Amino acid sequence: MTHLPNLEYDEMFLDEHLKPTQRPPFLKDLSKEISTVCKQSSAKVQSFYVVDDTSLLNFNCETFSKYPALSSLLKFVNSKYQCSLNSCVVNCYNAGQSRKLPHADDESYIDQSQPICTFTIGVTREVLFYETSAAGVSPKLSLVQTLKPIEGSVYIMKPTFQAQYKHQVQPGVGHRMSVSFRKVVRAPIRQNEWPFSQMKGYRDINASNLLVQPELPDVPRVAPKLVLPEPPLIRRNSISLDPNRSRRSSFCAEDIDLLSKEECKDLIVKLQARINKIEIEEYKLGDEEVENLVRYEENPLDRAGIDPHELLPRVMKDISDITSECPKQGGISTHWILQDPSLTPFLVGKNISSYQGISDLLTHVRALDQNNECLNSCLLTSYPDGEAKSRLHADDELYICNDSPICNFSIGEQRTVKFFNSRLHSGPPLISIPMNSLSLVTMNPSCQQKLKHIVLPNPQAVGPRFCLSFRNVKPISKKTQDLQQDAEPPTTVLIGTSITKRINPAKIAGKTTCKFVNCSTSGDTIKDASDKLDRLYAGTLTDLNDQPLGPNLNIKNIILSVGTNDIRRKSNGVSSLYLPVRALMKKANDLFPDSQIFVQSVIPMGYEFRWTASNVMSFNSLLRRCSREIPNCSYLDVFDDFIHRGYPVKSLYYDHLHPSAKGTAALARSFIAIARGRNFNIKV
């Protein structure tokens, strides 16, 4: 074992800095600050950066101004060792934990002309130093020195040390903290230093090495057996066209050369058919289960002994008064009539006590079934003509109680309501109901979680149709209501690429009180979106007009539209993007826990490369999987809006990649449902 010339150990560092009586309270304050900082890391060995200037780094970090003990320690280090360090990495090691692999602190944003000084708190752990000249894989590194730093000591790795040696902290029986002071500079970050590596600590992580895809067997060039282009991580669609294979792999470049453009298209059609078949088998609902979810009654008032000729004129007078106050030209209109308008700040409506006809109808609906006794509000939907219709949706808004039924009473022209399995992307309707005037459809609890419904147009209708949907609206606490009243308007932030850059925020928000901000930039990747989340959290992110958003936004929704620029040239599949995508969603949820995160699917792209179509579908499956793993995260599926019978719709594009005016409008419809979503399902 040799003594390394560019490694120095100072055992009396803290004793020189403090008097004996000052040492215990200082260590207590320092430990508290380190624990506070490390709580922001989700890794087993918690690590986090604290810097003088947070703009130097492209990922989450803290500033020394919040932590006086760390700041004073930094000043003493700079004074004693005559250096100009400006940051530190704090680490927390619980019992038995250690850095698993030897590593060097040689990231591109660390100034290698300055030393790295590591201060130790807690129990002693062995630190092993390896020479990199004999480096192969970790077991082949040659151990050159062992150090056992005690509490209050510092070991200094001088300039050029990181290029020659690697180090590793061994497991131990007690709790240890360390503060590693270094100088960071503003520098471009290499791919293996993406901010997503914070999820595993601050050491380098190369996602492509962690997610190694199995190699394909040798395939003859004549009539090869095709393997579906799905990364092995995606378990849900793990099906191969080859019955001899149990899981699918991504194409390699050599195999892609075997496929023509037409073969790629045929492969996508086959893939979609197989996926649909799997989904139908997994999520199909039996007839008996559907009957328990939806119940139709032709004349409920007759069963209750109510004379409709006496009640109906009063109800129609109330409807006329409500719709005349808020007229709308064309399309459906909705109006809330609430038993207590103060129940929730998210809804603006009339007091039901002012409309005796609707109030009496609610009383009669309650009396039809004991499960209806909890109904306390009504959503009036007006269909002015036979062309008016509603989109496919589920009534599962946060302010509606999912344990209560929803009773829809119809007045006027006949309309057909169809119910579909909400967990399937396609398929025939499970039930179709021609709702006549004075009929009632009851959607029992759990119906909104399993079914979606749509009201179809009726070209033969000559008059209007009104639907009174009686629901149980949950109360919102006064504290939440006060916060909502004092806050800024609910804001939806779009972080995207050139695909979404043409979205007009003013048209999305419309005449509502909500706010929509478009922060899309051409060429942005997943890494750029992660950086924008940091700037959004700090209040320095700018919109399309270079106007800063500020720190006081009431962010209700965040839409992430990423991936197009990451997958275009990945000829070997997209499974290496799993870690960055998951880390991006987790960062969004961690920074904005009170916001709903929407991850938009990649739209179909023209066949720029032969692997393009397979990458799009594989990446969308990856997005869907990650959205299920992260709380408050939903998958926004717009793929089907741009495709017809397996081919992209040409009128929705102005080139092979970017949406045209019609394509942008197709995207905008989903964004409008999210930004303005009050009466319909926003979890698209």
XYZ file of C-alpha atoms in Angstrom:
684
model
C 0.000 0.000 0.000
C 1.497 3.332 -1.063
C 0.899 6.891 0.044
C -0.542 8.960 -2.781
C 1.324 12.257 -3.290
C -1.754 14.221 -4.410
C -3.977 13.028 -1.527
C -3.771 14.851 1.804
C -5.494 13.944 5.097
C -6.139 16.583 7.815
C -7.349 14.939 11.013
C -7.390 18.160 13.096
C -9.400 20.271 10.625
C -12.439 20.951 12.828
C -10.346 21.524 15.978
C -8.537 24.335 14.161
C -11.828 25.825 13.069
C -13.699 25.736 16.404
C -13.081 25.804 20.108
C -13.871 22.560 22.011
C -17.073 24.068 23.469
C -18.296 25.167 20.025
C -17.805 21.806 18.351
C -20.940 19.870 19.594
C -23.531 22.575 18.744
C -21.879 23.203 15.364
C -21.955 19.514 14.423
C -25.586 19.340 15.525
C -26.568 22.309 13.328
C -24.503 20.967 10.416
C -26.108 17.514 10.643
C -29.555 19.100 10.663
C -28.775 21.142 7.531
C -27.368 18.117 5.696
C -30.452 16.045 6.553
C -32.713 18.840 5.285
C -30.851 19.056 1.975
C -30.663 15.286 1.452
C -34.422 14.835 1.873
C -34.779 16.146 -1.673
C -32.953 13.086 -3.027
C -34.799 9.787 -3.519
C -31.653 7.650 -3.915
C -30.568 5.079 -1.338
C -27.410 7.068 -0.664
C -28.955 10.525 -0.593
C -26.899 13.169 -2.411
C -27.589 16.775 -3.317
C -25.702 19.852 -4.515
C -25.456 23.162 -2.625
C -23.884 26.011 -4.618
C -23.241 29.750 -4.447
C -24.989 30.346 -7.788
C -27.716 27.874 -8.814
C -27.566 29.038 -12.447
C -24.210 27.279 -12.840
C -25.865 23.853 -12.846
C -28.581 22.504 -15.124
C -30.321 20.449 -12.454
C -31.869 20.843 -9.020
C -29.598 22.358 -6.386
C -29.758 24.520 -3.262
C -27.988 27.755 -2.345
C -25.658 28.336 0.621
C -27.754 31.309 1.793
C -30.208 28.874 3.393
C -27.541 26.926 5.287
C -25.211 29.039 7.513
C -23.251 26.094 8.955
C -22.341 24.781 5.491
C -21.478 28.315 4.384
C -19.098 28.915 7.299
C -17.432 25.541 6.676
C -16.892 26.469 3.014
C -15.277 29.776 3.964
C -12.868 28.058 6.353
C -11.912 25.459 3.716
C -11.153 28.191 1.164
C -9.168 30.174 3.733
C -7.068 27.277 5.002
C -6.253 25.587 1.711
C -6.003 28.763 -0.404
C -8.623 27.712 -2.967
C -11.817 29.165 -4.453
C -14.430 26.414 -4.022
C -18.040 27.470 -4.547
C -20.178 24.367 -3.993
C -20.513 21.115 -2.127
C -22.197 17.745 -2.437
C -23.780 16.499 0.789
C -24.192 12.734 1.242
C -26.098 10.673 3.802
C -25.089 7.020 4.321
C -27.366 4.890 6.480
C -26.179 1.676 8.106
C -24.866 -0.773 5.528
C -25.059 1.676 2.616
C -22.146 2.659 0.417
C -21.221 3.761 -3.060
C -21.491 0.521 -4.992
C -18.869 1.289 -7.616
C -15.528 3.114 -7.570
C -15.960 6.499 -9.205
C -14.124 9.710 -10.016
C -15.534 13.196 -9.526
C -14.636 14.223 -13.073
C -17.928 15.626 -14.348
C -17.594 18.329 -16.995
C -19.032 21.004 -14.699
C -16.374 20.434 -11.973
C -13.244 22.591 -12.229
C -10.387 20.075 -12.144
C -7.822 22.822 -11.463
C -9.190 23.108 -7.917
C -8.988 20.493 -5.133
C -11.953 18.521 -3.788
C -12.128 18.594 0.029
C -14.351 16.047 1.783
C -15.469 16.651 5.392
C -16.734 13.697 7.487
C -19.485 13.567 10.169
C -20.539 10.462 12.088
C -18.941 7.027 12.195
C -15.722 6.175 10.426
C -16.028 4.469 7.045
C -13.202 3.078 4.979
C -12.499 4.994 1.782
C -10.697 2.955 -0.856
C -8.602 4.534 -3.601
C -7.909 2.730 -6.882
C -5.462 3.488 -9.658
C -7.194 3.979 -13.021
C -4.163 3.096 -15.133
C -5.084 -0.566 -14.688
C -8.769 0.066 -15.210
C -10.942 -2.458 -16.948
C -14.091 -3.144 -15.069
C -14.334 -2.425 -11.324
C -12.888 -5.766 -10.050
C -9.726 -5.198 -12.119
C -8.896 -1.850 -10.501
C -5.783 -1.973 -8.345
C -6.169 -0.771 -4.754
C -3.408 1.717 -3.871
C -4.494 3.290 -0.557
C -7.035 2.947 2.238
C -8.176 5.850 4.407
C -10.348 5.896 7.561
C -11.468 9.526 8.018
C -12.790 10.290 11.507
C -15.478 12.818 12.438
C -14.261 16.381 11.950
C -11.490 15.429 9.541
C -10.970 16.389 5.880
C -9.214 14.579 3.059
C -8.123 16.663 0.088
C -7.961 15.287 -3.444
C -5.683 17.714 -5.246
C -5.898 18.779 -8.920
C -5.302 15.973 -11.455
C -6.282 13.396 -8.795
C -9.565 12.487 -10.532
C -7.778 11.679 -13.787
C -5.508 9.149 -12.094
C -7.586 7.562 -9.327
C -11.067 6.439 -8.374
C -12.470 6.135 -4.863
C -15.209 4.216 -3.075
C -16.856 4.457 0.370
C -17.239 1.090 2.031
C -20.371 -0.081 3.921
C -20.474 0.434 7.682
C -22.576 -0.218 10.753
C -23.483 3.360 11.651
C -24.761 6.588 10.127
C -22.274 8.755 8.214
C -22.551 12.108 6.482
C -20.014 13.794 4.268
C -19.649 17.226 2.688
C -17.531 17.248 -0.474
C -16.472 20.812 -1.372
C -15.563 21.514 -4.987
C -15.698 24.256 -7.605
C -18.366 24.062 -10.313
C -18.374 26.032 -13.539
C -20.915 26.621 -16.250
C -20.141 23.957 -18.850
C -22.087 21.769 -21.303
C -23.174 18.541 -19.651
C -22.201 15.269 -21.258
C -24.936 12.735 -22.007
C -23.972 10.476 -19.112
C -24.229 13.471 -16.760
C -27.889 14.251 -17.471
C -29.732 15.630 -14.417
C -31.665 12.370 -14.312
C -28.640 10.752 -12.671
C -29.709 12.533 -9.485
C -32.279 9.790 -9.056
C -29.377 7.441 -8.246
C -27.153 9.974 -6.492
C -24.748 12.396 -8.165
C -22.434 9.880 -9.843
C -22.502 9.327 -13.610
C -25.176 7.032 -14.947
C -25.372 5.978 -18.548
C -28.961 4.903 -19.101
C -28.109 2.976 -22.245
C -25.754 0.756 -20.251
C -28.353 0.075 -17.579
C -31.024 -0.977 -20.045
C -29.141 -3.358 -22.300
C -31.439 -4.897 -24.878
C -31.033 -8.571 -25.725
C -29.324 -9.205 -29.023
C -31.331 -10.659 -31.862
C -30.300 -14.068 -33.185
C -28.777 -14.335 -36.631
C -31.544 -13.790 -39.160
C -31.259 -15.034 -42.750
C -31.652 -12.330 -45.357
C -34.280 -14.341 -47.194
C -37.749 -14.213 -45.624
C -36.627 -13.182 -42.122
C -38.869 -13.700 -39.114
C -39.911 -10.281 -37.866
C -39.664 -9.425 -34.189
C -42.005 -6.712 -32.988
C -40.214 -3.463 -32.109
C -41.148 -3.203 -28.439
C -38.520 -2.688 -25.709
C -38.415 -5.576 -23.234
C -39.304 -3.204 -20.394
C -42.876 -2.827 -21.640
C -44.565 -5.835 -20.134
C -48.124 -5.059 -21.160
C -47.559 -5.504 -24.893
C -44.892 -8.195 -24.639
C -46.056 -10.228 -27.632
C -44.085 -11.440 -30.639
C -45.231 -12.442 -34.080
C -42.787 -15.326 -33.794
C -44.399 -18.024 -31.555
C -40.960 -19.396 -30.684
C -39.995 -16.199 -28.826
C -41.378 -15.334 -25.377
C -40.528 -11.621 -25.489
C -39.788 -9.053 -28.145
C -36.669 -7.035 -28.808
C -36.002 -3.870 -30.764
C -34.673 -3.957 -34.324
C -30.998 -3.615 -34.853
C -29.777 -1.582 -37.814
C -28.938 -4.654 -39.898
C -32.459 -6.085 -39.547
C -34.111 -2.764 -40.393
C -32.356 -2.743 -43.751
C -34.345 -5.884 -44.628
C -37.717 -4.098 -44.396
C -39.311 -1.990 -47.064
C -41.605 0.948 -46.387
C -44.682 -1.190 -47.111
C -43.464 -3.928 -44.763
C -43.073 -1.359 -41.995
C -46.645 -0.195 -42.521
C -47.977 -3.758 -42.520
C -46.019 -4.490 -39.363
C -47.600 -1.527 -37.569
C -51.102 -2.663 -38.571
C -50.366 -6.169 -37.270
C -48.923 -4.770 -34.069
C -51.999 -2.622 -33.427
C -54.268 -5.611 -34.053
C -52.340 -7.762 -31.594
C -52.355 -5.012 -28.961
C -56.124 -4.590 -29.358
C -56.614 -8.320 -28.951
C -54.560 -8.400 -25.742
C -56.425 -5.404 -24.313
C -59.813 -6.934 -25.082
C -58.877 -10.158 -23.323
C -57.448 -8.316 -20.328
C -60.109 -5.642 -19.784
C -63.298 -7.100 -21.242
C -66.486 -6.667 -19.198
C -69.256 -9.231 -19.002
C -72.895 -8.446 -19.806
C -73.912 -8.851 -16.184
C -71.220 -6.444 -15.004
C -72.284 -3.845 -17.578
C -75.919 -4.151 -16.464
C -74.845 -3.481 -12.894
C -72.993 -0.347 -13.985
C -75.746 1.243 -16.139
C -79.500 1.101 -15.594
C -82.173 2.557 -17.933
C -85.753 3.343 -16.984
C -88.315 4.538 -19.540
C -90.857 6.295 -17.274
C -89.474 6.715 -13.734
C -92.037 9.383 -12.793
C -94.906 6.926 -13.398
C -93.339 4.448 -10.974
C -93.058 7.208 -8.377
C -96.707 8.222 -8.878
C -95.819 11.689 -10.158
C -97.919 13.462 -12.765
C -95.436 14.625 -15.458
C -98.008 17.073 -16.871
C -97.886 18.999 -13.605
C -94.113 18.799 -12.979
C -92.744 19.184 -16.527
C -93.993 22.786 -17.212
C -92.317 24.012 -14.009
C -89.058 22.264 -14.878
C -89.106 23.685 -18.417
C -89.692 27.204 -17.031
C -86.612 26.824 -14.822
C -84.577 25.552 -17.770
C -85.702 28.487 -19.905
C -84.721 30.977 -17.180
C -81.275 29.416 -16.761
C -80.399 29.107 -20.465
C -81.679 32.610 -21.313
C -79.262 34.170 -18.810
C -76.253 32.530 -20.489
C -77.137 32.054 -24.177
C -74.728 30.222 -26.478
C -74.719 30.175 -30.243
C -74.441 26.600 -31.496
C -73.126 23.519 -29.726
C -74.015 22.271 -26.273
C -74.039 24.473 -23.185
C -73.761 23.447 -19.546
C -75.029 25.087 -16.359
C -74.551 24.047 -12.735
C -77.451 24.217 -10.269
C -76.066 23.596 -6.791
C -77.739 22.901 -3.477
C -74.938 24.873 -1.810
C -72.833 27.048 -4.183
C -70.142 27.351 -1.486
C -69.424 23.593 -1.608
C -66.525 23.989 -4.017
C -64.657 26.985 -5.459
C -64.159 25.079 -8.720
C -67.803 25.379 -9.789
C -69.861 28.481 -10.471
C -73.594 27.902 -10.560
C -77.088 28.832 -9.458
C -78.701 27.949 -6.148
C -81.188 25.138 -6.655
C -83.594 26.684 -4.121
C -84.303 29.418 -6.705
C -85.692 26.834 -9.149
C -88.549 24.967 -7.524
C -89.304 22.751 -10.529
C -85.762 21.318 -10.733
C -85.638 21.064 -6.935
C -88.871 18.984 -6.911
C -87.513 16.753 -9.706
C -84.348 16.146 -7.643
C -86.530 15.172 -4.668
C -88.439 12.643 -6.784
C -85.186 11.181 -8.238
C -83.855 10.751 -4.706
C -87.016 8.847 -3.744
C -86.608 6.347 -6.609
C -83.702 4.541 -4.914
C -82.088 4.756 -1.496
C -78.675 5.112 -3.165
C -79.876 8.383 -4.716
C -80.449 10.130 -1.385
C -76.953 11.666 -1.448
C -77.551 13.593 -4.714
C -77.277 17.334 -4.072
C -76.574 19.097 -7.381
C -77.589 19.187 -11.022
C -75.657 19.769 -14.231
C -77.999 21.023 -16.942
C -76.788 20.270 -20.493
C -78.616 21.852 -23.411
C -78.543 20.359 -26.930
C -80.145 23.092 -29.098
C -80.510 20.998 -32.270
C -79.940 17.571 -33.752
C -76.298 18.273 -34.639
C -75.193 19.056 -31.073
C -73.336 16.206 -29.378
C -70.938 15.477 -26.537
C -67.494 13.920 -26.871
C -66.480 10.590 -25.371
C -65.887 11.226 -21.666
C -66.306 10.006 -18.105
C -67.808 12.081 -15.283
C -64.950 11.466 -12.835
C -63.950 15.010 -11.893
C -62.268 15.414 -8.528
C -65.219 17.273 -6.990
C -67.738 14.514 -7.837
C -68.112 11.708 -5.292
C -67.218 8.408 -6.970
C -69.172 6.417 -4.359
C -72.486 7.907 -5.485
C -74.572 7.278 -8.610
C -75.190 9.833 -11.357
C -78.800 10.059 -12.600
C -79.410 11.602 -16.039
C -83.002 12.717 -16.700
C -83.800 13.500 -20.358
C -86.356 15.987 -21.682
C -87.045 16.657 -25.368
C -85.882 14.938 -28.533
C -84.558 11.371 -28.484
C -80.779 10.932 -28.313
C -78.690 7.764 -28.348
C -76.110 7.338 -25.583
C -73.382 4.744 -26.110
C -71.085 3.348 -23.424
C -67.568 2.085 -24.201
C -64.948 0.286 -22.166
C -62.680 3.117 -21.002
C -59.648 0.842 -20.681
C -59.694 -0.160 -24.364
C -58.472 2.080 -27.189
C -61.062 0.726 -29.600
C -63.946 -1.671 -29.823
C -67.732 -1.711 -30.229
C -70.022 -0.057 -27.660
C -70.953 -2.261 -24.709
C -74.419 -0.779 -24.466
C -76.472 1.620 -26.584
C -79.480 3.421 -25.067
C -82.008 5.481 -27.096
C -82.985 7.993 -24.396
C -86.545 9.165 -24.899
C -88.112 12.165 -23.257
C -88.777 11.725 -19.487
C -86.464 8.670 -19.309
C -83.703 8.138 -16.747
C -80.226 6.612 -17.070
C -78.520 5.789 -13.782
C -74.747 5.305 -13.784
C -73.926 3.410 -10.612
C -70.699 3.842 -8.576
C -67.508 2.653 -10.347
C -69.169 3.215 -13.743
C -66.989 6.265 -14.420
C -63.830 4.259 -13.736
C -64.734 1.459 -16.159
C -66.879 3.096 -18.851
C -66.928 6.226 -20.968
C -70.047 7.482 -22.740
C -70.926 9.680 -25.683
C -74.153 11.385 -26.787
C -74.576 11.026 -30.548
C -76.207 13.574 -32.869
C -79.704 12.960 -34.215
C -80.198 14.457 -37.712
C -83.957 13.741 -37.538
C -84.417 15.838 -34.382
C -86.348 19.047 -34.945
C -86.237 20.419 -31.407
C -83.851 20.757 -28.492
C -82.978 18.188 -25.876
C -82.127 18.855 -22.224
C -80.314 16.535 -19.846
C -80.515 17.100 -16.090
C -77.637 15.156 -14.564
C -78.088 14.827 -10.789
C -74.830 14.282 -8.919
C -73.228 14.327 -5.489
C -70.720 17.197 -5.350
C -68.137 16.836 -2.577
C -67.505 19.793 -0.247
C -64.157 21.568 -0.307
C -62.589 22.728 2.968
C -62.665 26.445 3.758
C -58.879 26.521 3.875
C -58.672 25.179 0.325
C -61.342 27.633 -0.787
C -59.497 30.605 0.718
C -56.288 29.524 -0.974
C -58.123 29.226 -4.301
C -59.612 32.714 -3.965
C -56.302 34.342 -3.056
C -54.241 32.543 -5.697
C -53.564 33.445 -9.289
C -55.913 32.034 -11.973
C -55.478 28.273 -12.483
C -52.689 27.917 -15.018
C -51.833 25.162 -17.478
C -48.196 25.119 -18.610
C -47.223 23.380 -21.859
C -43.579 22.308 -22.171
C -43.049 20.950 -25.663
C -41.200 21.016 -28.967
C -41.847 22.340 -32.463
C -44.825 19.947 -32.581
C -46.714 22.151 -30.082
C -45.066 25.499 -30.770
C -47.999 26.745 -32.887
C -50.552 26.241 -30.099
C -52.161 29.641 -29.405
C -52.504 30.173 -25.619
C -55.252 32.778 -26.010
C -57.447 30.395 -27.995
C -56.905 27.583 -25.493
C -57.952 29.726 -22.534
C -60.814 31.337 -24.470
C -63.151 33.472 -22.368
C -62.635 31.422 -19.228
C -60.756 32.566 -16.129
C -58.052 29.939 -16.628
C -54.606 30.737 -18.002
C -52.613 28.776 -20.585
C -48.870 29.233 -21.142
C -46.964 27.716 -24.075
C -43.240 27.188 -23.373
C -42.432 25.046 -26.422
C -39.060 25.316 -28.166
C -38.032 23.747 -31.461
C -35.505 20.947 -31.089
C -36.030 20.413 -27.358
C -35.222 17.005 -25.904
C -36.122 15.278 -22.635
C -33.098 16.894 -20.998
C -34.271 20.351 -22.117
C -37.731 19.680 -20.670
C -36.131 18.729 -17.354
C -34.200 21.990 -17.355
C -37.413 23.916 -18.060
C -39.084 22.299 -15.046
C -36.266 23.634 -12.875
C -36.667 27.113 -14.334
C -40.451 26.933 -13.966
C -40.001 26.068 -10.302
C -37.563 28.961 -9.868
C -39.894 31.356 -11.704
C -37.397 32.154 -14.483
C -39.006 30.209 -17.346
C -40.174 32.329 -20.298
C -43.035 31.788 -22.736
C -43.091 32.065 -26.544
C -42.851 35.869 -26.286
C -39.820 35.666 -23.946
C -41.944 36.926 -21.069
C -40.925 35.459 -17.664
C -43.700 33.521 -15.970
C -42.689 34.572 -12.460
C -42.741 32.552 -9.231
C -46.379 33.115 -8.196
C -48.215 31.007 -10.766
C -51.111 28.849 -9.580
C -50.068 25.846 -11.677
C -53.007 23.483 -12.029
C -51.754 21.355 -14.947
C -48.412 20.686 -16.626
C -48.406 19.144 -20.114
C -45.149 17.508 -21.209
C -44.861 16.966 -24.960
C -41.433 15.384 -25.408
C -39.686 12.556 -27.190
C -39.910 13.486 -30.869
C -36.319 14.742 -31.030
C -35.032 11.909 -28.822
C -36.329 8.922 -30.799
C -35.867 9.991 -34.426
C -32.365 8.562 -34.896
C -32.386 5.716 -32.378
C -31.981 2.796 -34.744
C -31.656 0.258 -31.893
C -34.889 1.046 -30.066
C -35.920 3.458 -27.336
C -35.577 1.428 -24.139
C -32.546 3.527 -23.127
C -34.970 6.457 -22.662
C -36.866 4.734 -19.851
C -34.769 6.239 -17.024
C -34.762 9.811 -18.426
C -38.517 9.728 -19.082
C -39.350 8.328 -15.650
C -37.022 10.810 -13.961
C -38.648 13.676 -15.886
C -42.126 12.665 -14.691
C -40.902 12.168 -11.126
C -39.220 15.565 -11.132
C -42.456 17.196 -12.321
C -44.395 15.472 -9.547
C -41.765 16.300 -6.893
C -41.519 19.984 -7.835
C -45.276 20.454 -8.332
C -47.051 17.916 -6.059
C -50.366 19.818 -6.197
C -50.488 19.874 -10.014
C -51.752 17.271 -12.451
C -49.049 16.125 -14.867
C -50.051 15.119 -18.411
C -47.564 13.339 -20.664
C -48.612 13.647 -24.303
C -48.050 10.740 -26.651
C -45.795 11.247 -29.661
C -47.901 11.773 -32.769
C -47.347 9.500 -35.806
C -44.351 10.616 -37.837
C -43.663 10.133 -41.515
C -41.269 7.341 -42.415
C -38.122 9.455 -42.152
C -36.186 6.299 -41.248
C -37.262 2.693 -41.422
C -37.338 2.428 -37.644
C -39.411 5.595 -37.155
C -42.839 3.957 -36.803
C -41.633 1.259 -34.426
C -39.882 3.864 -32.247
C -43.028 5.993 -32.034
C -45.204 3.119 -30.857
C -42.551 1.772 -28.480
C -41.968 5.203 -26.953
C -45.703 5.778 -26.449
C -45.943 2.440 -24.648
C -43.012 3.520 -22.497
C -44.760 6.823 -21.685
C -47.938 4.965 -20.736
C -46.037 2.662 -18.410
C -44.120 5.466 -16.697
C -47.300 7.508 -16.190
C -48.772 4.607 -14.220
C -45.721 4.467 -11.961
C -45.650 8.171 -11.003
C -48.420 9.762 -8.824
C -50.550 12.563 -10.290
C -49.334 11.671 -13.775
C -51.683 10.863 -16.684
C -51.039 9.695 -20.231
C -52.553 12.051 -22.825
C -53.214 9.870 -25.875
C -53.465 11.931 -29.077
C -51.995 9.243 -31.343
C -55.344 7.995 -32.668
C -56.366 11.541 -33.695
C -53.581 11.556 -36.323
C -53.879 8.076 -37.783
C -56.429 6.254 -39.936
C -56.199 2.539 -40.726
C -52.547 2.448 -39.778
C -51.472 5.496 -41.830
C -50.870 9.118 -40.750
C -53.581 11.473 -42.030
C -51.821 13.664 -44.614
C -54.117 16.675 -44.130
C -52.961 16.962 -40.507
C -49.289 17.534 -41.496
C -47.484 20.130 -43.556
C -44.361 17.953 -43.774
C -43.377 14.461 -42.603
C -43.241 15.575 -38.962
C -44.983 18.822 -38.021
C -48.773 19.234 -37.727
C -50.590 21.561 -40.095
C -53.271 24.025 -39.011
C -55.755 21.136 -38.843
C -53.277 19.008 -36.924
C -52.619 21.820 -34.465
C -56.377 22.134 -33.971
C -56.547 18.407 -33.208
C -53.913 18.854 -30.498
C -55.649 21.976 -29.210
C -58.879 20.091 -28.532
C -57.140 17.910 -25.974
C -55.383 20.890 -24.406
C -58.691 22.773 -24.151
C -60.248 19.803 -22.343
C -57.392 19.958 -19.818
C -57.135 23.735 -19.379
C -60.870 24.430 -19.175
C -61.889 20.999 -17.859
C -64.654 21.462 -15.307
C -67.688 19.501 -16.444
C -66.060 16.651 -18.341
C -63.275 14.193 -17.800
C -59.842 15.825 -18.083
C -57.869 12.574 -17.750
C -57.787 11.983 -21.484
